[in-house]
Every structure is written in C-alpha cells, then in structure tokens.
C-alpha cells in the first residue's frame, strides 16, 4: 500500500481548498448560519480529500470563530452573517505562516504585558512553576545543551501567572513556531543563552516582589539582545 506524504505547503493548499468549498456551500445557500456542518466523512467524500485534511480545515475555521463545535451535537456554522463570513474567510485564505521577525515582535508585545500582570497576580504555585523551569533552563545551559524549550516553559509560566486566559492562549499558540524558528536560526548559539540565566532570575525576582514596573523593565532588558539579533539576520 502506497502512503502519500504531503509537504506542509501542500497540506496548507488542500486545507485552503476545503475552506473555499465550505464557503461555496454557504454562498449557494446549502449551508445557512446556524446549520449543522456535514460529517467529516461526508465532506471528505464530497471534496475528494482525506478526513484529516477536512478535520484540520474545520479546526482552523473553529479557531477563527466561523464554526462552532457543540459536544455530542456536531459542528455548526456561526451566526455572523454572510458578508462578514465571506470577508473573514478571504482574510484567512490570505494568511501566511509568520516569519521570524513577526514572531519575535508578537512575543515581545505579549510578554511586556503578561509580565506586568504576573507581578500583580502571581500565586505561590506560579512562582514554583517559574522556578522549576528556570532551574531546568540554567542546568541545561551550563551543561552546554539546547535549552530553548526550558526557556519558553519559563515564559509560558509567566503568561499563566498573568491570569489572562486570552494572552495565555496566544502564547501557547505561537510557542511551537517559536521553538522551530529559534532552532532554525540557532538563536541560543548566539551567546543569548548564558546571559539569559541572570536575566531570567531578575525577571523572576521582580515578579516575586510583585513590582510590575521593575518586571517590565527586566523583561525589556532580556529582549533587547534578541530584538537586535532579529533585525540583523
């Protein structure tokens, strides 16, 4: 049996085709706002694609709020009106994968806010999670090992401590792509890892002291080298 392996770009193209066809079903009134979406199997057969591709396309439309999943009931078209639906789908189809600079800019904007909130709202349990991630990061860096994942676990712990579920979700969404890009560009081989140990502890201490302004300043200092590196690649 031959198994077809598709590249990421090919998968993206197929998902976009599926989204376009779902939009056509809406435009031709085969699907109205509030209607239940046909099953994955039916859409897979109708569009001539795999169920996994249909599932991923549906998940993308759910993420942007165009489809609504109800437990034990199915997936339904959001009640947002045809004009808005078409406009949003057009925007989704034009979206490109974020480049390295975009990810860095987004991360910095998010974290300068989450670190202030974390300093105001952190719990003792939040501090324990941050400290565990920090110690794991320090240990790996000192051993000369890649510590990108431990680094980001510390920053995710800060996002969680912010008490803002939306910001926390955004961080969770962009983190896998950040890990990929950091490893691709060998960011932690550029001398950032060692200096990052003290910078991380400075951020931690400011959060522990519940000083929002100091926490933001320490995060700015931490990101300064990364920001400069990002615009010199």
Coordinates of N, CA and C in Angstrom, one line a residue:
X1 N 0.8 -1.2 0.0 CA 0.0 0.0 0.0 C 0.9 1.2 0.0
X2 N 0.7 2.2 -0.9 CA 1.5 3.4 -1.0 C 0.8 4.5 -0.1
X3 N 1.7 5.0 0.7 CA 1.2 6.1 1.6 C 1.7 7.4 1.0
X4 N 0.8 8.4 0.7 CA 1.2 9.7 0.2 C 1.6 10.6 1.3
X5 N 2.8 11.1 1.3 CA 3.3 12.1 2.3 C 3.3 13.5 1.7
X6 N 2.6 14.4 2.2 CA 2.5 15.7 1.7 C 3.3 16.7 2.5
X7 N 3.9 17.7 1.8 CA 4.6 18.7 2.5 C 3.7 19.6 3.2
X8 N 4.3 20.5 4.1 CA 3.4 21.4 4.8 C 2.7 22.4 3.9
X9 N 3.4 22.8 2.8 CA 2.7 23.7 1.9 C 1.6 23.1 1.2
X10 N 1.8 21.8 0.8 CA 0.8 21.0 0.1 C -0.5 20.8 1.0
X11 N -0.2 20.5 2.3 CA -1.3 20.4 3.2 C -2.1 21.7 3.4
X12 N -1.3 22.8 3.4 CA -1.9 24.2 3.5 C -2.8 24.4 2.3
X13 N -2.3 24.1 1.1 CA -3.1 24.3 -0.1 C -4.4 23.5 -0.1
X14 N -4.3 22.3 0.4 CA -5.5 21.4 0.4 C -6.5 22.0 1.4
X15 N -6.0 22.4 2.6 CA -6.9 23.0 3.6 C -7.6 24.2 3.1
X16 N -6.9 25.1 2.4 CA -7.5 26.3 1.8 C -8.5 25.9 0.8
X17 N -8.3 24.9 0.0 CA -9.3 24.5 -1.0 C -10.6 24.0 -0.3
X18 N -10.4 23.3 0.8 CA -11.6 22.8 1.6 C -12.3 24.0 2.1
X19 N -11.6 24.9 2.7 CA -12.3 26.1 3.3 C -13.0 26.9 2.2
X20 N -12.4 27.0 1.0 CA -13.1 27.7 -0.1 C -14.4 26.9 -0.5
X21 N -14.3 25.6 -0.5 CA -15.5 24.8 -0.9 C -16.6 24.9 0.2
X22 N -16.2 25.0 1.5 CA -17.2 25.2 2.5 C -17.8 26.6 2.4
X23 N -17.0 27.6 2.0 CA -17.6 28.9 1.7 C -18.6 28.8 0.6
X24 N -18.2 28.1 -0.5 CA -19.2 28.0 -1.6 C -20.5 27.4 -1.2
X25 N -20.4 26.4 -0.3 CA -21.7 25.8 0.2 C -22.5 26.8 0.9
X26 N -21.9 27.7 1.6 CA -22.6 28.8 2.3 C -23.2 29.8 1.3
X27 N -22.4 30.2 0.3 CA -22.8 31.2 -0.6 C -24.0 30.7 -1.5
X28 N -24.0 29.4 -1.8 CA -25.1 28.8 -2.6 C -26.2 28.3 -1.7
X29 N -26.2 28.8 -0.4 CA -27.3 28.5 0.5 C -27.5 27.1 0.8
X30 N -26.5 26.3 0.6 CA -26.5 24.9 1.0 C -26.2 24.8 2.5
X31 N -25.6 25.8 3.0 CA -25.3 25.9 4.4 C -25.7 27.3 4.9
X32 N -26.6 27.4 5.9 CA -27.0 28.7 6.4 C -26.4 28.9 7.8
X33 N -26.3 30.2 8.2 CA -25.9 30.4 9.6 C -26.8 29.6 10.6
X34 N -26.1 28.9 11.5 CA -26.8 28.0 12.5 C -27.0 26.6 12.0
X35 N -26.7 26.3 10.7 CA -26.9 25.0 10.2 C -25.7 24.1 10.7
X36 N -26.0 22.8 10.8 CA -25.0 21.8 11.2 C -24.2 21.4 10.0
X37 N -22.9 21.4 10.2 CA -21.9 21.0 9.1 C -22.0 19.5 8.8
X38 N -22.0 19.1 7.6 CA -21.9 17.6 7.3 C -20.8 17.0 8.0
X39 N -20.8 15.7 8.2 CA -19.8 15.0 8.9 C -18.4 15.0 8.2
X40 N -17.4 14.8 8.9 CA -16.0 14.7 8.2 C -16.0 13.7 7.1
X41 N -16.6 12.6 7.3 CA -16.6 11.5 6.3 C -17.4 12.0 5.0
X42 N -18.5 12.7 5.2 CA -19.3 13.1 4.0 C -18.5 14.2 3.3
X43 N -17.9 15.2 4.0 CA -17.1 16.2 3.4 C -15.9 15.7 2.7
X44 N -15.3 14.7 3.3 CA -14.1 14.0 2.7 C -14.4 13.4 1.4
X45 N -15.6 12.7 1.3 CA -16.0 12.1 0.1 C -16.5 13.1 -1.0
X46 N -17.1 14.1 -0.5 CA -17.7 15.2 -1.4 C -16.5 15.9 -2.1
X47 N -15.5 16.3 -1.3 CA -14.4 17.1 -1.8 C -13.2 16.3 -2.3
X48 N -13.2 14.9 -2.1 CA -12.2 14.1 -2.6 C -10.9 14.3 -1.9
X49 N -10.9 14.5 -0.6 CA -9.7 14.7 0.2 C -9.7 13.8 1.4
X50 N -8.6 13.7 2.2 CA -8.6 12.9 3.4 C -9.4 13.5 4.5
X51 N -9.8 12.7 5.4 CA -10.6 13.2 6.6 C -9.7 14.0 7.5
X52 N -8.4 13.7 7.5 CA -7.5 14.5 8.4 C -7.4 15.9 7.9
X53 N -7.4 16.1 6.5 CA -7.3 17.4 6.0 C -8.6 18.2 6.2
X54 N -9.8 17.5 6.1 CA -11.1 18.1 6.5 C -11.1 18.6 7.9
X55 N -10.6 17.7 8.8 CA -10.5 18.0 10.2 C -9.7 19.2 10.5
X56 N -8.6 19.3 9.9 CA -7.7 20.5 10.1 C -8.3 21.8 9.6
X57 N -9.0 21.7 8.4 CA -9.7 22.9 7.9 C -10.8 23.3 8.8
X58 N -11.5 22.4 9.4 CA -12.6 22.7 10.3 C -12.1 23.3 11.6
X59 N -11.0 22.7 12.1 CA -10.3 23.3 13.3 C -9.9 24.7 13.1
X60 N -9.4 25.0 11.9 CA -9.0 26.4 11.6 C -10.2 27.3 11.6
X61 N -11.3 26.9 11.0 CA -12.5 27.8 11.0 C -13.1 27.9 12.3
X62 N -12.9 26.9 13.2 CA -13.4 27.0 14.6 C -12.5 27.9 15.3
X63 N -11.2 27.9 15.1 CA -10.3 28.8 15.8 C -10.7 30.3 15.5
X64 N -11.1 30.6 14.3 CA -11.4 32.0 14.0 C -12.9 32.3 14.2
X65 N -13.6 31.3 14.8 CA -15.0 31.6 15.3 C -16.0 31.5 14.2
X66 N -15.7 30.9 13.0 CA -16.6 30.8 11.9 C -17.5 29.5 12.0
X67 N -16.9 28.5 12.7 CA -17.7 27.3 13.0 C -17.7 27.1 14.5
X68 N -18.8 26.6 15.0 CA -18.9 26.3 16.5 C -19.1 24.8 16.7
X69 N -18.3 24.3 17.6 CA -18.4 22.9 17.9 C -19.2 22.7 19.2
X70 N -20.2 21.8 19.2 CA -21.0 21.6 20.4 C -20.9 20.1 20.7
X71 N -20.5 19.8 21.9 CA -20.3 18.4 22.4 C -21.5 17.6 22.1
X72 N -21.3 16.4 21.5 CA -22.3 15.4 21.3 C -23.4 15.9 20.3
X73 N -23.2 17.1 19.7 CA -24.2 17.6 18.7 C -23.6 17.8 17.3
X74 N -22.3 18.2 17.3 CA -21.7 18.4 16.0 C -21.1 19.8 15.8
X75 N -20.8 20.1 14.6 CA -20.2 21.4 14.3 C -21.2 22.3 13.5
X76 N -21.4 23.5 13.9 CA -22.4 24.4 13.3 C -21.8 25.7 12.7
X77 N -22.4 26.2 11.7 CA -22.0 27.5 11.1 C -22.4 28.6 12.1
X78 N -21.4 29.5 12.3 CA -21.6 30.6 13.2 C -22.6 31.6 12.7
X79 N -23.4 32.2 13.5 CA -24.5 33.1 13.1 C -23.9 34.5 13.0
X80 N -23.1 34.8 12.0 CA -22.4 36.1 11.9 C -22.8 36.8 10.6
X81 N -23.6 36.2 9.8 CA -24.0 36.9 8.5 C -23.1 36.6 7.4
X82 N -23.6 36.5 6.2 CA -22.9 36.1 5.0 C -21.8 37.0 4.6
X83 N -22.0 38.3 4.7 CA -21.0 39.3 4.2 C -19.8 39.2 5.1
X84 N -20.0 39.2 6.4 CA -18.9 39.1 7.4 C -18.1 37.7 7.2
X85 N -18.9 36.7 7.0 CA -18.3 35.3 6.8 C -17.4 35.3 5.6
X86 N -17.9 35.8 4.5 CA -17.0 35.9 3.3 C -15.8 36.7 3.5
X87 N -15.9 37.8 4.1 CA -14.8 38.7 4.3 C -13.7 38.0 5.2
X88 N -14.2 37.3 6.3 CA -13.2 36.7 7.2 C -12.6 35.5 6.5
X89 N -13.3 34.7 5.7 CA -12.7 33.6 5.0 C -11.7 34.1 4.0
X90 N -11.9 35.2 3.3 CA -10.9 35.7 2.4 C -9.7 36.1 3.1
X91 N -9.8 36.7 4.3 CA -8.6 37.0 5.1 C -7.9 35.8 5.6
X92 N -8.6 34.8 6.0 CA -8.0 33.5 6.4 C -7.2 32.9 5.3
X93 N -7.7 32.9 4.1 CA -7.1 32.3 2.9 C -5.8 33.0 2.5
X94 N -5.7 34.3 2.9 CA -4.6 35.1 2.5 C -3.5 35.1 3.6
X95 N -3.8 34.5 4.7 CA -2.8 34.4 5.8 C -1.6 33.6 5.4
X96 N -0.5 34.1 5.8 CA 0.8 33.4 5.6 C 1.4 32.9 6.9
X97 N 2.3 31.9 6.9 CA 3.0 31.5 8.1 C 3.8 32.7 8.6
X98 N 3.8 32.9 9.9 CA 4.6 34.0 10.4 C 6.1 33.9 10.2
X99 N 6.7 34.9 9.9 CA 8.2 34.9 9.7 C 8.8 35.1 11.1
X100 N 10.1 35.0 11.2 CA 10.8 35.1 12.5 C 10.6 36.4 13.1
X101 N 10.8 37.5 12.4 CA 10.6 38.8 12.9 C 9.2 39.0 13.5
X102 N 8.2 38.6 12.8 CA 6.8 38.7 13.2 C 6.6 38.0 14.5
X103 N 7.2 36.8 14.7 CA 7.0 36.0 15.9 C 7.7 36.8 17.1
X104 N 8.9 37.3 16.8 CA 9.6 38.0 17.9 C 8.8 39.2 18.3
X105 N 8.4 40.0 17.4 CA 7.6 41.2 17.7 C 6.3 40.9 18.5
X106 N 5.6 39.9 18.1 CA 4.4 39.5 18.7 C 4.7 39.0 20.2
X107 N 5.8 38.2 20.3 CA 6.1 37.7 21.6 C 6.5 38.8 22.5
X108 N 7.3 39.8 22.1 CA 7.7 40.9 22.9 C 6.5 41.7 23.4
X109 N 5.6 42.0 22.5 CA 4.4 42.8 22.8 C 3.5 42.1 23.9
X110 N 3.4 40.8 23.7 CA 2.6 40.0 24.6 C 3.2 39.9 26.0
X111 N 4.5 39.7 26.0 CA 5.2 39.4 27.3 C 5.5 40.7 28.1
X112 N 5.6 41.8 27.5 CA 5.7 43.0 28.2 C 4.4 43.3 29.0
X113 N 3.3 42.8 28.5 CA 2.0 43.0 29.2 C 1.9 41.8 30.2
X114 N 2.1 40.6 29.8 CA 1.9 39.5 30.8 C 2.8 39.5 32.0
X115 N 4.0 40.0 31.8 CA 4.9 40.1 33.0 C 4.5 41.1 34.0
X116 N 3.9 42.2 33.6 CA 3.3 43.2 34.5 C 2.1 42.6 35.3
X117 N 1.2 41.9 34.5 CA 0.1 41.2 35.2 C 0.5 40.1 36.1
X118 N 1.5 39.4 35.7 CA 2.0 38.3 36.5 C 2.6 38.8 37.8
X119 N 3.3 40.0 37.8 CA 3.8 40.6 39.0 C 2.7 41.0 40.0
X120 N 1.5 41.4 39.4 CA 0.4 41.8 40.2 C -0.4 40.6 40.7
X121 N -0.5 39.5 39.9 CA -1.5 38.4 40.2 C -0.9 37.1 40.6
X122 N 0.5 37.0 40.5 CA 1.1 35.7 40.7 C 0.7 35.0 42.0
X123 N 0.6 33.7 42.0 CA 0.4 32.9 43.3 C 1.7 32.2 43.7
X124 N 1.7 31.6 44.8 CA 2.9 30.9 45.2 C 3.1 29.7 44.3
X125 N 2.1 29.1 43.8 CA 2.2 28.0 42.9 C 2.8 28.4 41.6
X126 N 2.4 29.6 41.1 CA 3.0 30.2 39.9 C 4.5 30.4 40.1
X127 N 4.9 30.9 41.2 CA 6.4 31.0 41.5 C 7.1 29.7 41.5
X128 N 6.5 28.7 42.0 CA 7.1 27.3 42.0 C 7.3 26.9 40.6
X129 N 6.3 27.1 39.7 CA 6.4 26.6 38.3 C 7.5 27.4 37.6
X130 N 7.6 28.7 37.8 CA 8.6 29.5 37.2 C 10.0 29.1 37.6
X131 N 10.1 28.9 38.9 CA 11.4 28.5 39.5 C 11.9 27.1 38.9
X132 N 11.0 26.2 38.8 CA 11.3 24.9 38.3 C 11.8 25.0 36.8
X133 N 11.1 25.8 36.0 CA 11.5 26.0 34.6 C 12.9 26.7 34.6
X134 N 13.1 27.7 35.4 CA 14.3 28.4 35.5 C 15.5 27.5 35.8
X135 N 15.3 26.7 36.8 CA 16.4 25.8 37.3 C 16.7 24.8 36.2
X136 N 15.7 24.3 35.5 CA 15.9 23.4 34.4 C 16.7 24.1 33.2
X137 N 16.3 25.3 33.0 CA 17.0 26.1 31.9 C 18.5 26.3 32.3
X138 N 18.7 26.8 33.5 CA 20.1 27.0 33.9 C 21.0 25.8 33.9
X139 N 20.4 24.7 34.3 CA 21.2 23.4 34.3 C 21.6 23.0 32.9
X140 N 20.6 23.1 31.9 CA 20.9 22.8 30.6 C 21.9 23.7 29.9
X141 N 21.8 25.0 30.1 CA 22.7 26.0 29.6 C 24.1 25.7 30.1
X142 N 24.3 25.5 31.4 CA 25.6 25.3 32.0 C 26.2 24.0 31.5
X143 N 25.4 23.1 31.1 CA 25.9 21.8 30.6 C 26.1 21.8 29.1
X144 N 25.9 23.0 28.5 CA 26.1 23.2 27.1 C 25.1 22.6 26.2
X145 N 23.9 22.4 26.7 CA 22.8 21.8 26.0 C 21.8 22.8 25.5
X146 N 21.0 22.4 24.5 CA 20.0 23.3 23.9 C 18.9 23.4 25.0
X147 N 18.6 24.7 25.3 CA 17.6 24.9 26.4 C 16.4 25.8 25.9
X148 N 16.2 25.8 24.6 CA 15.1 26.6 24.1 C 13.7 26.2 24.7
X149 N 13.5 24.9 24.8 CA 12.2 24.5 25.4 C 12.0 24.9 26.8
X150 N 13.1 24.8 27.6 CA 13.0 25.2 29.0 C 12.9 26.7 29.1
X151 N 13.5 27.4 28.3 CA 13.4 28.9 28.2 C 11.9 29.3 28.0
X152 N 11.3 28.7 27.0 CA 9.9 29.0 26.7 C 8.9 28.5 27.8
X153 N 9.3 27.4 28.5 CA 8.4 27.0 29.6 C 8.4 28.0 30.7
X154 N 9.5 28.7 30.9 CA 9.6 29.8 31.9 C 8.6 30.9 31.5
X155 N 8.7 31.3 30.2 CA 7.9 32.4 29.7 C 6.4 32.0 29.7
X156 N 6.1 30.7 29.4 CA 4.7 30.3 29.5 C 4.2 30.3 30.9
X157 N 5.1 30.0 31.9 CA 4.6 30.1 33.3 C 4.3 31.5 33.7
X158 N 5.0 32.5 33.1 CA 4.7 33.9 33.3 C 3.3 34.2 32.7
X159 N 3.1 33.7 31.5 CA 1.8 34.0 30.9 C 0.7 33.4 31.7
X160 N 0.9 32.2 32.2 CA -0.2 31.6 33.0 C -0.4 32.4 34.3
X161 N 0.7 32.9 34.9 CA 0.6 33.7 36.1 C -0.1 35.0 35.9
X162 N -0.2 35.5 34.7 CA -0.8 36.8 34.4 C -2.3 36.7 34.7
X163 N -2.9 35.5 34.7 CA -4.3 35.4 35.0 C -5.2 35.8 33.8
X164 N -4.6 36.1 32.6 CA -5.3 36.5 31.5 C -5.4 35.3 30.5
X165 N -6.5 34.6 30.4 CA -6.6 33.4 29.6 C -6.3 33.6 28.1
X166 N -6.7 34.8 27.6 CA -6.6 35.1 26.2 C -5.1 35.2 25.9
X167 N -4.3 36.0 26.7 CA -2.9 36.1 26.4 C -2.2 34.8 26.6
X168 N -2.6 34.1 27.6 CA -2.0 32.7 27.8 C -2.2 31.8 26.6
X169 N -3.4 31.9 26.0 CA -3.7 31.1 24.8 C -2.9 31.5 23.6
X170 N -2.7 32.9 23.4 CA -1.9 33.4 22.4 C -0.5 32.8 22.5
X171 N 0.1 32.9 23.7 CA 1.4 32.4 23.9 C 1.5 30.9 23.6
X172 N 0.5 30.1 24.0 CA 0.5 28.7 23.7 C 0.5 28.4 22.2
X173 N -0.3 29.3 21.5 CA -0.4 29.1 20.0 C 0.9 29.4 19.3
X174 N 1.6 30.4 19.7 CA 2.8 30.8 19.0 C 4.1 30.1 19.4
X175 N 4.0 29.4 20.6 CA 5.2 28.8 21.2 C 5.8 27.7 20.3
X176 N 5.0 26.7 19.7 CA 5.6 25.7 18.9 C 6.4 26.3 17.7
X177 N 5.9 27.4 17.1 CA 6.5 28.0 15.9 C 7.8 28.7 16.4
X178 N 7.8 29.3 17.6 CA 8.9 30.0 18.1 C 10.1 29.0 18.3
X179 N 9.7 27.8 18.9 CA 10.8 26.8 19.1 C 11.4 26.4 17.8
X180 N 10.6 26.2 16.8 CA 11.1 25.8 15.5 C 12.0 26.9 14.9
X181 N 11.6 28.1 15.0 CA 12.3 29.2 14.4 C 13.6 29.5 15.2
X182 N 13.6 29.4 16.5 CA 14.8 29.6 17.3 C 15.8 28.5 17.0
X183 N 15.4 27.3 16.8 CA 16.3 26.2 16.5 C 16.8 26.4 15.1
X184 N 16.0 26.8 14.2 CA 16.3 27.0 12.8 C 17.4 28.1 12.7
X185 N 17.3 29.2 13.5 CA 18.2 30.3 13.4 C 19.3 30.2 14.4
X186 N 19.3 29.1 15.2 CA 20.4 28.9 16.2 C 20.5 30.0 17.1
X187 N 19.4 30.5 17.6 CA 19.4 31.7 18.4 C 20.2 31.5 19.7
X188 N 20.0 30.3 20.3 CA 20.7 30.1 21.6 C 22.2 29.8 21.4
X189 N 22.6 29.7 20.2 CA 24.1 29.6 19.9 C 24.7 30.9 19.8
X190 N 24.0 32.0 19.9 CA 24.5 33.3 19.6 C 24.9 34.1 20.9
X191 N 25.1 33.3 22.0 CA 25.5 34.0 23.2 C 24.4 34.5 24.1
X192 N 23.1 34.2 23.6 CA 22.0 34.7 24.4 C 21.7 33.8 25.6
X193 N 22.0 32.5 25.5 CA 21.6 31.5 26.5 C 22.3 31.8 27.9
X194 N 23.6 32.0 27.9 CA 24.2 32.3 29.2 C 23.8 33.6 29.8
X195 N 23.7 34.6 29.1 CA 23.3 35.9 29.6 C 21.8 35.8 30.1
X196 N 21.1 34.9 29.4 CA 19.7 34.7 29.8 C 19.4 34.2 31.1
X197 N 20.4 33.5 31.7 CA 20.2 32.9 33.0 C 20.0 34.0 34.1
X198 N 20.9 35.0 34.1 CA 20.7 36.1 35.1 C 19.5 36.9 34.8
X199 N 19.3 37.2 33.5 CA 18.1 38.0 33.1 C 16.8 37.3 33.5
X200 N 16.7 36.0 33.4 CA 15.6 35.3 33.8 C 15.4 35.4 35.3
X201 N 16.5 35.2 36.1 CA 16.3 35.4 37.5 C 15.9 36.8 37.9
X202 N 16.4 37.8 37.2 CA 16.0 39.2 37.5 C 14.5 39.3 37.3
X203 N 14.0 38.8 36.2 CA 12.5 38.8 35.9 C 11.8 38.1 37.0
X204 N 12.2 36.9 37.4 CA 11.6 36.1 38.5 C 11.5 36.9 39.8
X205 N 12.7 37.5 40.1 CA 12.7 38.3 41.4 C 11.7 39.4 41.4
X206 N 11.6 40.1 40.3 CA 10.7 41.2 40.2 C 9.2 40.8 40.3
X207 N 8.9 39.6 39.7 CA 7.6 39.1 39.8 C 7.3 38.6 41.3
X208 N 8.3 38.0 41.8 CA 8.1 37.5 43.2 C 7.9 38.7 44.2
X209 N 8.6 39.8 43.9 CA 8.5 41.1 44.7 C 7.2 41.8 44.4
X210 N 6.4 41.3 43.4 CA 5.2 42.0 43.0 C 5.4 43.4 42.6
X211 N 6.4 43.7 41.8 CA 6.8 45.0 41.3 C 6.6 45.0 39.8
X212 N 5.4 45.5 39.3 CA 5.1 45.4 37.8 C 6.0 46.2 37.0
X213 N 6.4 47.4 37.4 CA 7.3 48.3 36.6 C 8.7 47.6 36.5
X214 N 9.2 47.1 37.6 CA 10.5 46.5 37.5 C 10.5 45.3 36.7
X215 N 9.4 44.5 36.8 CA 9.3 43.3 36.0 C 9.3 43.6 34.5
X216 N 8.5 44.6 34.1 CA 8.5 45.0 32.7 C 9.9 45.5 32.2
X217 N 10.6 46.3 33.1 CA 11.9 46.7 32.7 C 12.9 45.6 32.6
X218 N 12.8 44.6 33.4 CA 13.7 43.5 33.3 C 13.4 42.6 32.1
X219 N 12.1 42.6 31.7 CA 11.8 41.8 30.5 C 12.3 42.6 29.3
X220 N 12.2 43.9 29.3 CA 12.7 44.7 28.2 C 14.2 44.5 28.0
X221 N 14.9 44.4 29.1 CA 16.4 44.2 29.1 C 16.6 42.8 28.5
X222 N 15.9 41.8 28.9 CA 16.0 40.5 28.4 C 15.8 40.4 26.9
X223 N 14.8 41.1 26.4 CA 14.5 41.0 25.0 C 15.4 41.9 24.1
X224 N 16.1 42.8 24.7 CA 16.9 43.8 23.9 C 17.9 43.1 22.9
X225 N 18.6 42.1 23.4 CA 19.6 41.4 22.6 C 18.9 40.6 21.5
X226 N 17.8 40.0 21.9 CA 17.0 39.2 20.9 C 16.5 40.1 19.8
X227 N 16.0 41.2 20.2 CA 15.4 42.2 19.2 C 16.4 42.6 18.2
X228 N 17.6 43.0 18.8 CA 18.7 43.4 17.9 C 19.2 42.3 17.0
X229 N 19.3 41.1 17.5 CA 19.7 40.0 16.7 C 18.7 39.7 15.6
X230 N 17.4 39.8 15.9 CA 16.3 39.6 15.0 C 16.4 40.5 13.8
X231 N 16.8 41.7 14.0 CA 16.9 42.7 12.9 C 18.2 42.7 12.2
X232 N 19.1 41.8 12.6 CA 20.4 41.7 11.9 C 20.6 40.4 11.1
X233 N 19.5 39.6 11.1 CA 19.7 38.3 10.4 C 19.3 38.6 8.9

